Coordinates of C-alpha atoms in Angstrom, one line a residue:
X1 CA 63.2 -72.7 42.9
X2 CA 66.7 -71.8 41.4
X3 CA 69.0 -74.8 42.0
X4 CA 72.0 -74.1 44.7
X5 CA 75.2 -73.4 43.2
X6 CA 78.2 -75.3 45.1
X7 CA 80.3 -73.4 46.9
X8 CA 83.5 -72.0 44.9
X9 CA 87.1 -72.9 45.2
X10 CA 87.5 -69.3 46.3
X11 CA 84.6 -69.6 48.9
X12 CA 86.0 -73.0 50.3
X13 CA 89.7 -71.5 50.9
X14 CA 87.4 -68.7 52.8
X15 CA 85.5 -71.0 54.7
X16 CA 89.1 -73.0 55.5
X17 CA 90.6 -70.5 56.4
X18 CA 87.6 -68.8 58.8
X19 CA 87.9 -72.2 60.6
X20 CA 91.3 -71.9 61.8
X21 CA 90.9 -68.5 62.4
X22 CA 88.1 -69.9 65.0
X23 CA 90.3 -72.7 66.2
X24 CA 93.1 -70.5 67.0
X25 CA 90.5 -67.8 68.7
X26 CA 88.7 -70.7 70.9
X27 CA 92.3 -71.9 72.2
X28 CA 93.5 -68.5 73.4
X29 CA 89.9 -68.6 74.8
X30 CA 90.9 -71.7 76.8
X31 CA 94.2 -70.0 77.8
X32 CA 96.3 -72.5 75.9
X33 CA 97.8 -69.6 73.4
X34 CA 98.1 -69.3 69.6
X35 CA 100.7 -72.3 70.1
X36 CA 98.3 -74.9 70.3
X37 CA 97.6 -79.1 68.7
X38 CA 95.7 -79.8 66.4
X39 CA 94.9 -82.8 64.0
X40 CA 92.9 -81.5 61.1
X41 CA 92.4 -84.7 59.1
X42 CA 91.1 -86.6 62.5
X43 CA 88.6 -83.7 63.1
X44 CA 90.7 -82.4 65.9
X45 CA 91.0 -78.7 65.5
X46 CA 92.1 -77.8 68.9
X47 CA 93.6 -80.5 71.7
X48 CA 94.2 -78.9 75.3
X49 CA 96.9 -79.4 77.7
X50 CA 95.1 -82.3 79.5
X51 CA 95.3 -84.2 75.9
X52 CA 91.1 -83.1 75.7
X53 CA 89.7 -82.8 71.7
X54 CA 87.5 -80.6 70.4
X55 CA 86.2 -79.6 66.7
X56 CA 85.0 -76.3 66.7
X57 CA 82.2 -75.3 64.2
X58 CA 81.1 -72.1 63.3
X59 CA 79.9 -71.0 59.9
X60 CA 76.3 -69.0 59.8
X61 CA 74.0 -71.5 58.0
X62 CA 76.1 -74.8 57.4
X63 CA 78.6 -77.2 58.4
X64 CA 80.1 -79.4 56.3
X65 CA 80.7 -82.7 58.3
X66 CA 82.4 -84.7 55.5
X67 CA 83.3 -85.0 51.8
X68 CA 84.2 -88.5 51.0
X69 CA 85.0 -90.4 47.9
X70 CA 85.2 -94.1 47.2
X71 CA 88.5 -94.3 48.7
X72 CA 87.5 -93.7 52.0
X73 CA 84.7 -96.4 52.2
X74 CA 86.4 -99.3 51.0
X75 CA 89.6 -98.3 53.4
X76 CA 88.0 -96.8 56.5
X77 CA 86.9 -99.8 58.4
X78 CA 84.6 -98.1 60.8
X79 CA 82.2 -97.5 57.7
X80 CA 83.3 -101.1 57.3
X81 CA 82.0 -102.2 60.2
X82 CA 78.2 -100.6 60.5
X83 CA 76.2 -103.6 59.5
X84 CA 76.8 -103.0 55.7
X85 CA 76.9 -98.7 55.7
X86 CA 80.0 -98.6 53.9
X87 CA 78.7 -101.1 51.4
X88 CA 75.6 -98.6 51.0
X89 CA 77.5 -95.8 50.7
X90 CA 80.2 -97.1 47.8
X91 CA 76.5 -97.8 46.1
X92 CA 75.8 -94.7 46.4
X93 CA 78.7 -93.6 44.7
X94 CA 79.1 -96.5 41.6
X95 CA 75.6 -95.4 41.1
X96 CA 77.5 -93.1 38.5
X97 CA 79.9 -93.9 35.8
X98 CA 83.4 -93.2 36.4
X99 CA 83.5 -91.2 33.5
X100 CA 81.4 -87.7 34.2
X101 CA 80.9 -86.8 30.6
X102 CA 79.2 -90.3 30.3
X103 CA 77.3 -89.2 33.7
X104 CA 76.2 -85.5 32.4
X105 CA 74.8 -87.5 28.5
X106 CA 72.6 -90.0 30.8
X107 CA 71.8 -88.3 34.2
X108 CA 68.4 -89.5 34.3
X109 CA 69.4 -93.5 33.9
X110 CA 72.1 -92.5 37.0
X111 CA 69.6 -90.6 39.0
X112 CA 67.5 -93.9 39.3
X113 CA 70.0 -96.2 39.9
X114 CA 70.8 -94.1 43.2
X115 CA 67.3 -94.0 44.4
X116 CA 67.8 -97.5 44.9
X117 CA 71.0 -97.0 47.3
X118 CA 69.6 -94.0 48.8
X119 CA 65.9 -95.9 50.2
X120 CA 68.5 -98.3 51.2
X121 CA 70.9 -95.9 53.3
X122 CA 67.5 -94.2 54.6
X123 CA 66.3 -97.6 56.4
X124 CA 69.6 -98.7 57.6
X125 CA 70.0 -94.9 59.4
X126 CA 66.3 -95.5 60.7
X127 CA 68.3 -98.1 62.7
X128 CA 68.9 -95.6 66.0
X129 CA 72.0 -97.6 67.1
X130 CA 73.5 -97.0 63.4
X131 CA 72.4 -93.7 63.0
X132 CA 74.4 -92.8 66.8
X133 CA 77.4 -94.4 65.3
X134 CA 77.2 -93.1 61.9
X135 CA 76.9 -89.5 63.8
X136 CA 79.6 -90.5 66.6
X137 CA 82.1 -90.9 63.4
X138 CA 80.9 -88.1 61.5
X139 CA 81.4 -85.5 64.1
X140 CA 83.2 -87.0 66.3
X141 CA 85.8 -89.6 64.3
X142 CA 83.7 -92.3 66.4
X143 CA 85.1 -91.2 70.0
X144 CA 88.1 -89.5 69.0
X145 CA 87.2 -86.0 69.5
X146 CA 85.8 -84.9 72.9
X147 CA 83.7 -82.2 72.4
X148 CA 82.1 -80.2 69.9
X149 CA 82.5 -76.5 70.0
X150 CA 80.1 -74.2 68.5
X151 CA 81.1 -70.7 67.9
X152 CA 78.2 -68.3 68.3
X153 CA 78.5 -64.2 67.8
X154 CA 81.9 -64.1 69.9
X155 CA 80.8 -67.1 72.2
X156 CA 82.3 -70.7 72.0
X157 CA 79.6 -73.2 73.4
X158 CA 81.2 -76.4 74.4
X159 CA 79.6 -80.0 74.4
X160 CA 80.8 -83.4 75.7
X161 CA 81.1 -85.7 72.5
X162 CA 78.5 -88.3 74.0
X163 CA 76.1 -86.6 74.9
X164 CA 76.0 -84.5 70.8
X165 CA 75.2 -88.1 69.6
X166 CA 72.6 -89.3 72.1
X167 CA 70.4 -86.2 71.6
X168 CA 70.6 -85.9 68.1
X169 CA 70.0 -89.7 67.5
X170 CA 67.2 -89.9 70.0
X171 CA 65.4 -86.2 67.7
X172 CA 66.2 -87.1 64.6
X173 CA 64.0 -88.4 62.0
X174 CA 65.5 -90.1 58.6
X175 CA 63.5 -89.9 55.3
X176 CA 64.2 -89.3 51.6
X177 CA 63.9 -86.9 49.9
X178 CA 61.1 -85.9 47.2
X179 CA 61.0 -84.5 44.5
X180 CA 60.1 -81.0 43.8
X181 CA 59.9 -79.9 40.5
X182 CA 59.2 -82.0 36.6
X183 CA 62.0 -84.0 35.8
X184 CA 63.6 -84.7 39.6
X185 CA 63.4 -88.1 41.7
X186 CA 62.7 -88.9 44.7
X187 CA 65.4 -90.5 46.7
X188 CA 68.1 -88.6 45.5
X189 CA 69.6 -87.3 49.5
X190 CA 68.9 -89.0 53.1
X191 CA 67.3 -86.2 55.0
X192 CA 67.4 -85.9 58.6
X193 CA 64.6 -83.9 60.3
X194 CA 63.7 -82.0 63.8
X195 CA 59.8 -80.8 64.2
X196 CA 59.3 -81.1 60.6
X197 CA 62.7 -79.0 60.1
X198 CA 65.5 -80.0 58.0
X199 CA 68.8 -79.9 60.1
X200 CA 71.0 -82.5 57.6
X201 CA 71.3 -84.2 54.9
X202 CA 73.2 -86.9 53.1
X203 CA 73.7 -86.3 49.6
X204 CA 75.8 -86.9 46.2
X205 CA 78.2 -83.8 44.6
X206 CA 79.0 -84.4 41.0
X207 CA 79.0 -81.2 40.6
X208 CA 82.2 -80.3 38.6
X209 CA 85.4 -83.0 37.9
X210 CA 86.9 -82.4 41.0
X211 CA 83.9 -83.2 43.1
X212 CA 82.2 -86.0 41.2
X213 CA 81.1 -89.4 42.9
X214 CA 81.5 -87.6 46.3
X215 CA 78.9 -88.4 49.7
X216 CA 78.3 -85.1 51.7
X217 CA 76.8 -84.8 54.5
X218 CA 76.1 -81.5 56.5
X219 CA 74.1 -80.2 58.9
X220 CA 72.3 -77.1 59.8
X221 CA 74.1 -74.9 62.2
X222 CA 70.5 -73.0 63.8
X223 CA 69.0 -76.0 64.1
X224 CA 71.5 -78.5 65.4
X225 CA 72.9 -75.6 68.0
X226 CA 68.9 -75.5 69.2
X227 CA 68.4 -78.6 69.7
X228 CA 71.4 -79.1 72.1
X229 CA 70.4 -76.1 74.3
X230 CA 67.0 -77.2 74.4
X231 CA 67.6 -80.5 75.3
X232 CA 71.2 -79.6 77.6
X233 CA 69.0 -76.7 80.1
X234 CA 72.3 -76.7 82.6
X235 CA 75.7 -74.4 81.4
X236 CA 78.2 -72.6 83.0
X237 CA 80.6 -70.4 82.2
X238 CA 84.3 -71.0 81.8
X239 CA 85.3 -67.6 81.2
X240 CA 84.0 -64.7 79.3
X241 CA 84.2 -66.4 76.1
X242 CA 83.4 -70.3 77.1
X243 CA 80.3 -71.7 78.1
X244 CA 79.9 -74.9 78.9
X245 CA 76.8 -77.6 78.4
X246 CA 75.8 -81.0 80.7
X247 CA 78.7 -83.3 81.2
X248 CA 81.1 -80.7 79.8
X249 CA 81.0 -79.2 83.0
X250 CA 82.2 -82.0 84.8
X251 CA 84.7 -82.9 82.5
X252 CA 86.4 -79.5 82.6
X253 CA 86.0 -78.7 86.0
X254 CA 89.8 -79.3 86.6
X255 CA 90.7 -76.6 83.9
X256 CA 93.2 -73.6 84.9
X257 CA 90.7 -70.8 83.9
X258 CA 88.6 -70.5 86.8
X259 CA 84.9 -70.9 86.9
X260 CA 82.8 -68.1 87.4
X261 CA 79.9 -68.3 89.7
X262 CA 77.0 -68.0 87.4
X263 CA 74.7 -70.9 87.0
X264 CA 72.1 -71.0 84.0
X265 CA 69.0 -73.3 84.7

Protein backbone atom coordinates (compact mmCIF):
# COMPACT_ATOMS: atom_id res chain seq x y z
CA UNK A 1 0.00 0.00 0.00
CA UNK A 2 1.31 3.39 -1.47
CA UNK A 3 1.75 5.86 1.37
CA UNK A 4 -0.82 8.95 1.36
CA UNK A 5 0.49 12.04 0.05
CA UNK A 6 -0.53 15.19 2.32
CA UNK A 7 -2.67 17.38 0.95
CA UNK A 8 -1.14 20.42 -1.19
CA UNK A 9 -0.96 24.05 -0.52
CA UNK A 10 -3.10 24.37 -3.52
CA UNK A 11 -5.58 21.65 -2.34
CA UNK A 12 -5.83 23.32 1.29
CA UNK A 13 -6.67 26.91 -0.23
CA UNK A 14 -9.43 24.66 -2.17
CA UNK A 15 -10.56 22.99 0.78
CA UNK A 16 -10.59 26.66 2.73
CA UNK A 17 -12.18 28.17 0.49
CA UNK A 18 -15.05 25.27 -0.15
CA UNK A 19 -15.75 25.77 3.59
CA UNK A 20 -16.73 29.21 3.47
CA UNK A 21 -18.47 28.74 0.50
CA UNK A 22 -20.61 26.19 2.72
CA UNK A 23 -20.75 28.54 5.65
CA UNK A 24 -22.06 31.34 3.63
CA UNK A 25 -24.65 28.75 1.83
CA UNK A 26 -25.87 27.24 5.33
CA UNK A 27 -26.62 30.94 6.62
CA UNK A 28 -28.69 32.07 3.71
CA UNK A 29 -30.24 28.55 4.54
CA UNK A 30 -31.05 29.85 8.01
CA UNK A 31 -32.36 33.16 6.48
CA UNK A 32 -29.66 35.22 8.13
CA UNK A 33 -28.21 36.44 4.54
CA UNK A 34 -24.62 36.47 3.08
CA UNK A 35 -24.05 39.22 5.94
CA UNK A 36 -23.51 36.96 8.57
CA UNK A 37 -20.77 36.33 12.09
CA UNK A 38 -18.44 34.26 12.13
CA UNK A 39 -15.31 33.45 14.32
CA UNK A 40 -12.98 31.15 12.31
CA UNK A 41 -10.17 30.67 14.72
CA UNK A 42 -12.84 29.71 17.63
CA UNK A 43 -14.41 27.10 15.23
CA UNK A 44 -17.40 29.35 14.80
CA UNK A 45 -18.22 29.43 11.10
CA UNK A 46 -21.58 30.74 11.27
CA UNK A 47 -23.35 32.51 14.63
CA UNK A 48 -27.21 33.34 14.15
CA UNK A 49 -29.25 36.14 15.19
CA UNK A 50 -30.10 34.58 18.60
CA UNK A 51 -26.08 34.71 19.26
CA UNK A 52 -26.42 30.47 18.47
CA UNK A 53 -22.87 28.72 16.97
CA UNK A 54 -22.37 26.36 14.58
CA UNK A 55 -19.29 24.83 12.62
CA UNK A 56 -20.35 23.49 9.52
CA UNK A 57 -18.48 20.47 8.02
CA UNK A 58 -18.65 19.20 4.72
CA UNK A 59 -15.85 17.69 2.67
CA UNK A 60 -16.54 14.08 1.03
CA UNK A 61 -14.15 11.73 2.95
CA UNK A 62 -12.46 13.94 5.80
CA UNK A 63 -12.56 16.64 8.24
CA UNK A 64 -9.79 18.03 9.59
CA UNK A 65 -10.62 18.90 13.32
CA UNK A 66 -7.26 20.53 14.20
CA UNK A 67 -3.56 21.11 13.28
CA UNK A 68 -1.70 22.18 16.29
CA UNK A 69 1.93 22.82 17.05
CA UNK A 70 3.70 23.10 20.37
CA UNK A 71 2.52 26.54 20.86
CA UNK A 72 -0.84 25.73 21.33
CA UNK A 73 -0.34 23.00 24.10
CA UNK A 74 1.85 24.82 26.38
CA UNK A 75 -0.59 28.04 26.01
CA UNK A 76 -4.06 26.59 25.68
CA UNK A 77 -4.98 25.78 29.17
CA UNK A 78 -7.94 23.57 28.45
CA UNK A 79 -5.27 20.91 27.06
CA UNK A 80 -3.79 22.20 30.24
CA UNK A 81 -6.18 21.11 32.28
CA UNK A 82 -7.18 17.29 31.08
CA UNK A 83 -5.37 15.33 33.71
CA UNK A 84 -1.91 15.71 31.96
CA UNK A 85 -3.29 15.54 27.82
CA UNK A 86 -1.46 18.53 27.06
CA UNK A 87 1.63 17.21 28.68
CA UNK A 88 1.06 13.96 26.41
CA UNK A 89 0.58 15.76 23.56
CA UNK A 90 3.82 18.33 23.73
CA UNK A 91 5.53 14.56 24.09
CA UNK A 92 4.19 13.69 21.26
CA UNK A 93 5.63 16.47 19.50
CA UNK A 94 9.51 16.76 21.30
CA UNK A 95 9.48 13.18 20.30
CA UNK A 96 11.25 14.83 17.20
CA UNK A 97 14.19 17.07 16.96
CA UNK A 98 13.56 20.54 16.26
CA UNK A 99 15.71 20.40 13.44
CA UNK A 100 13.90 18.26 10.50
CA UNK A 101 16.94 17.48 8.54
CA UNK A 102 18.30 15.88 11.89
CA UNK A 103 14.59 14.19 12.00
CA UNK A 104 14.66 12.86 8.10
CA UNK A 105 18.86 11.25 8.94
CA UNK A 106 17.33 9.32 12.13
CA UNK A 107 13.55 8.70 11.67
CA UNK A 108 13.67 5.32 12.99
CA UNK A 109 15.40 6.47 16.59
CA UNK A 110 12.28 9.36 16.47
CA UNK A 111 9.59 6.87 15.41
CA UNK A 112 10.28 4.93 18.73
CA UNK A 113 10.51 7.60 20.97
CA UNK A 114 6.79 8.54 20.00
CA UNK A 115 5.45 5.07 20.50
CA UNK A 116 6.15 5.74 23.91
CA UNK A 117 3.83 9.04 23.95
CA UNK A 118 1.39 7.70 21.69
CA UNK A 119 0.53 4.16 24.16
CA UNK A 120 0.47 6.93 26.56
CA UNK A 121 -2.18 9.29 24.84
CA UNK A 122 -4.17 5.97 23.77
CA UNK A 123 -4.82 5.01 27.67
CA UNK A 124 -5.49 8.44 28.90
CA UNK A 125 -8.34 8.76 25.85
CA UNK A 126 -9.58 5.26 26.98
CA UNK A 127 -10.58 7.44 29.99
CA UNK A 128 -14.48 8.13 28.62
CA UNK A 129 -14.69 11.39 30.65
CA UNK A 130 -11.30 12.66 28.89
CA UNK A 131 -12.00 11.42 25.66
CA UNK A 132 -15.76 13.57 25.87
CA UNK A 133 -13.70 16.57 26.77
CA UNK A 134 -10.97 16.04 24.46
CA UNK A 135 -13.87 15.78 21.61
CA UNK A 136 -16.11 18.71 23.34
CA UNK A 137 -12.77 20.93 22.58
CA UNK A 138 -11.88 19.52 19.40
CA UNK A 139 -15.21 20.12 17.69
CA UNK A 140 -16.70 22.07 19.71
CA UNK A 141 -13.92 24.67 21.34
CA UNK A 142 -15.10 22.76 24.67
CA UNK A 143 -18.81 24.42 24.68
CA UNK A 144 -18.28 27.25 22.60
CA UNK A 145 -19.86 26.30 19.53
CA UNK A 146 -23.52 25.00 19.58
CA UNK A 147 -23.97 22.84 16.96
CA UNK A 148 -22.29 20.91 14.46
CA UNK A 149 -23.57 21.23 10.90
CA UNK A 150 -22.92 18.61 8.44
CA UNK A 151 -23.41 19.41 4.87
CA UNK A 152 -24.71 16.48 2.87
CA UNK A 153 -25.49 16.57 -1.21
CA UNK A 154 -27.43 20.06 -0.86
CA UNK A 155 -28.72 19.31 2.77
CA UNK A 156 -27.31 20.92 6.08
CA UNK A 157 -27.93 18.40 9.05
CA UNK A 158 -27.82 20.21 12.29
CA UNK A 159 -26.72 18.72 15.80
CA UNK A 160 -26.86 20.14 19.31
CA UNK A 161 -23.12 20.33 20.55
CA UNK A 162 -23.80 17.93 23.57
CA UNK A 163 -25.39 15.59 22.39
CA UNK A 164 -22.18 15.08 19.12
CA UNK A 165 -19.92 14.38 22.19
CA UNK A 166 -22.00 11.98 24.29
CA UNK A 167 -22.59 9.66 21.33
CA UNK A 168 -19.42 9.59 19.96
CA UNK A 169 -17.68 9.07 23.36
CA UNK A 170 -20.09 6.53 24.50
CA UNK A 171 -19.18 4.39 20.46
CA UNK A 172 -15.88 5.06 20.21
CA UNK A 173 -13.12 2.76 20.77
CA UNK A 174 -9.33 4.05 21.27
CA UNK A 175 -6.34 1.87 20.19
CA UNK A 176 -3.04 2.32 18.42
CA UNK A 177 -2.14 1.74 15.59
CA UNK A 178 -0.06 -1.22 14.07
CA UNK A 179 2.10 -1.55 11.82
CA UNK A 180 1.57 -2.70 8.42
CA UNK A 181 4.37 -3.11 6.35
CA UNK A 182 8.66 -3.98 7.13
CA UNK A 183 10.20 -1.18 8.64
CA UNK A 184 6.90 0.72 10.39
CA UNK A 185 5.99 0.76 14.21
CA UNK A 186 3.35 0.33 15.96
CA UNK A 187 2.07 3.20 18.02
CA UNK A 188 2.75 5.73 15.59
CA UNK A 189 -1.35 7.46 15.54
CA UNK A 190 -4.29 7.08 18.32
CA UNK A 191 -7.01 5.47 16.32
CA UNK A 192 -10.49 5.80 17.16
CA UNK A 193 -12.90 3.05 15.94
CA UNK A 194 -16.84 2.32 15.35
CA UNK A 195 -17.80 -1.62 14.49
CA UNK A 196 -14.36 -2.37 13.78
CA UNK A 197 -14.41 0.90 11.36
CA UNK A 198 -11.97 3.59 11.49
CA UNK A 199 -13.74 7.04 11.88
CA UNK A 200 -10.45 9.20 13.45
CA UNK A 201 -7.36 9.37 14.15
CA UNK A 202 -4.68 11.28 16.10
CA UNK A 203 -1.55 11.44 14.37
CA UNK A 204 1.97 13.44 13.81
CA UNK A 205 2.59 15.56 10.22
CA UNK A 206 6.21 16.10 9.57
CA UNK A 207 5.61 15.97 6.48
CA UNK A 208 7.41 19.04 4.79
CA UNK A 209 9.04 22.22 6.98
CA UNK A 210 6.02 23.88 7.20
CA UNK A 211 4.10 21.09 8.84
CA UNK A 212 6.68 19.45 10.98
CA UNK A 213 6.10 18.51 14.82
CA UNK A 214 2.33 19.09 14.17
CA UNK A 215 -0.71 16.81 16.13
CA UNK A 216 -3.66 16.14 13.67
CA UNK A 217 -6.55 14.87 14.28
CA UNK A 218 -9.52 14.19 11.87
CA UNK A 219 -12.31 12.24 11.43
CA UNK A 220 -14.18 10.42 8.95
CA UNK A 221 -17.08 12.23 7.49
CA UNK A 222 -19.35 8.67 6.32
CA UNK A 223 -18.77 7.38 9.45
CA UNK A 224 -19.15 10.03 12.01
CA UNK A 225 -22.40 11.44 10.03
CA UNK A 226 -23.76 7.51 10.51
CA UNK A 227 -23.34 7.20 13.63
CA UNK A 228 -25.30 10.38 14.67
CA UNK A 229 -28.40 9.38 12.56
CA UNK A 230 -28.26 6.05 13.86
CA UNK A 231 -28.10 6.90 17.21
CA UNK A 232 -30.31 10.61 16.86
CA UNK A 233 -33.75 8.46 15.04
CA UNK A 234 -35.91 11.91 15.62
CA UNK A 235 -35.36 15.09 12.90
CA UNK A 236 -37.28 17.66 11.52
CA UNK A 237 -37.12 19.89 8.99
CA UNK A 238 -36.42 23.53 9.27
CA UNK A 239 -36.80 24.34 5.81
CA UNK A 240 -35.99 22.83 2.55
CA UNK A 241 -32.43 22.85 3.08
CA UNK A 242 -32.16 22.27 7.22
CA UNK A 243 -32.83 19.33 8.99
CA UNK A 244 -32.63 19.18 12.29
CA UNK A 245 -31.49 16.10 14.95
CA UNK A 246 -32.64 15.44 18.92
CA UNK A 247 -32.27 18.39 21.04
CA UNK A 248 -31.60 20.65 17.98
CA UNK A 249 -35.13 20.65 17.62
CA UNK A 250 -35.91 22.14 20.74
CA UNK A 251 -33.29 24.45 20.76
CA UNK A 252 -34.34 26.06 17.47
CA UNK A 253 -37.90 25.80 17.74
CA UNK A 254 -38.08 29.73 18.31
CA UNK A 255 -36.26 30.30 14.81
CA UNK A 256 -38.10 32.75 12.14
CA UNK A 257 -38.08 30.07 9.35
CA UNK A 258 -41.07 28.16 10.05
CA UNK A 259 -41.24 24.47 10.68
CA UNK A 260 -42.71 22.31 8.29
CA UNK A 261 -44.95 19.56 9.39
CA UNK A 262 -42.98 16.54 8.57
CA UNK A 263 -41.82 14.33 11.32
CA UNK A 264 -39.01 11.53 10.67
CA UNK A 265 -39.19 8.59 13.23
Amino acid sequence: MAKKKAMSSEKASYVKRKGHEDAREFAEALGIGKEFRSDPKAKKDVIDLQGYSYSVKSGEKKWQMFLYGESRFKEDFTFQAMDGLGEIFLGCINSFPEDRDEYLKNKMIYKQELQKWMRKLCEKLKDKKILRAFLDKAIFNSGEVDFLVIKDEDLFHVFWGKDVVKILSDNIQVENSKARRKGEFDAQKVVFKYKEKTIGEIEMRNDSDIHYREVKFWMAKRLTFSLLKEKIKLNRDLNDRVILYGSAIKKLKNFKTKFKRTWRE
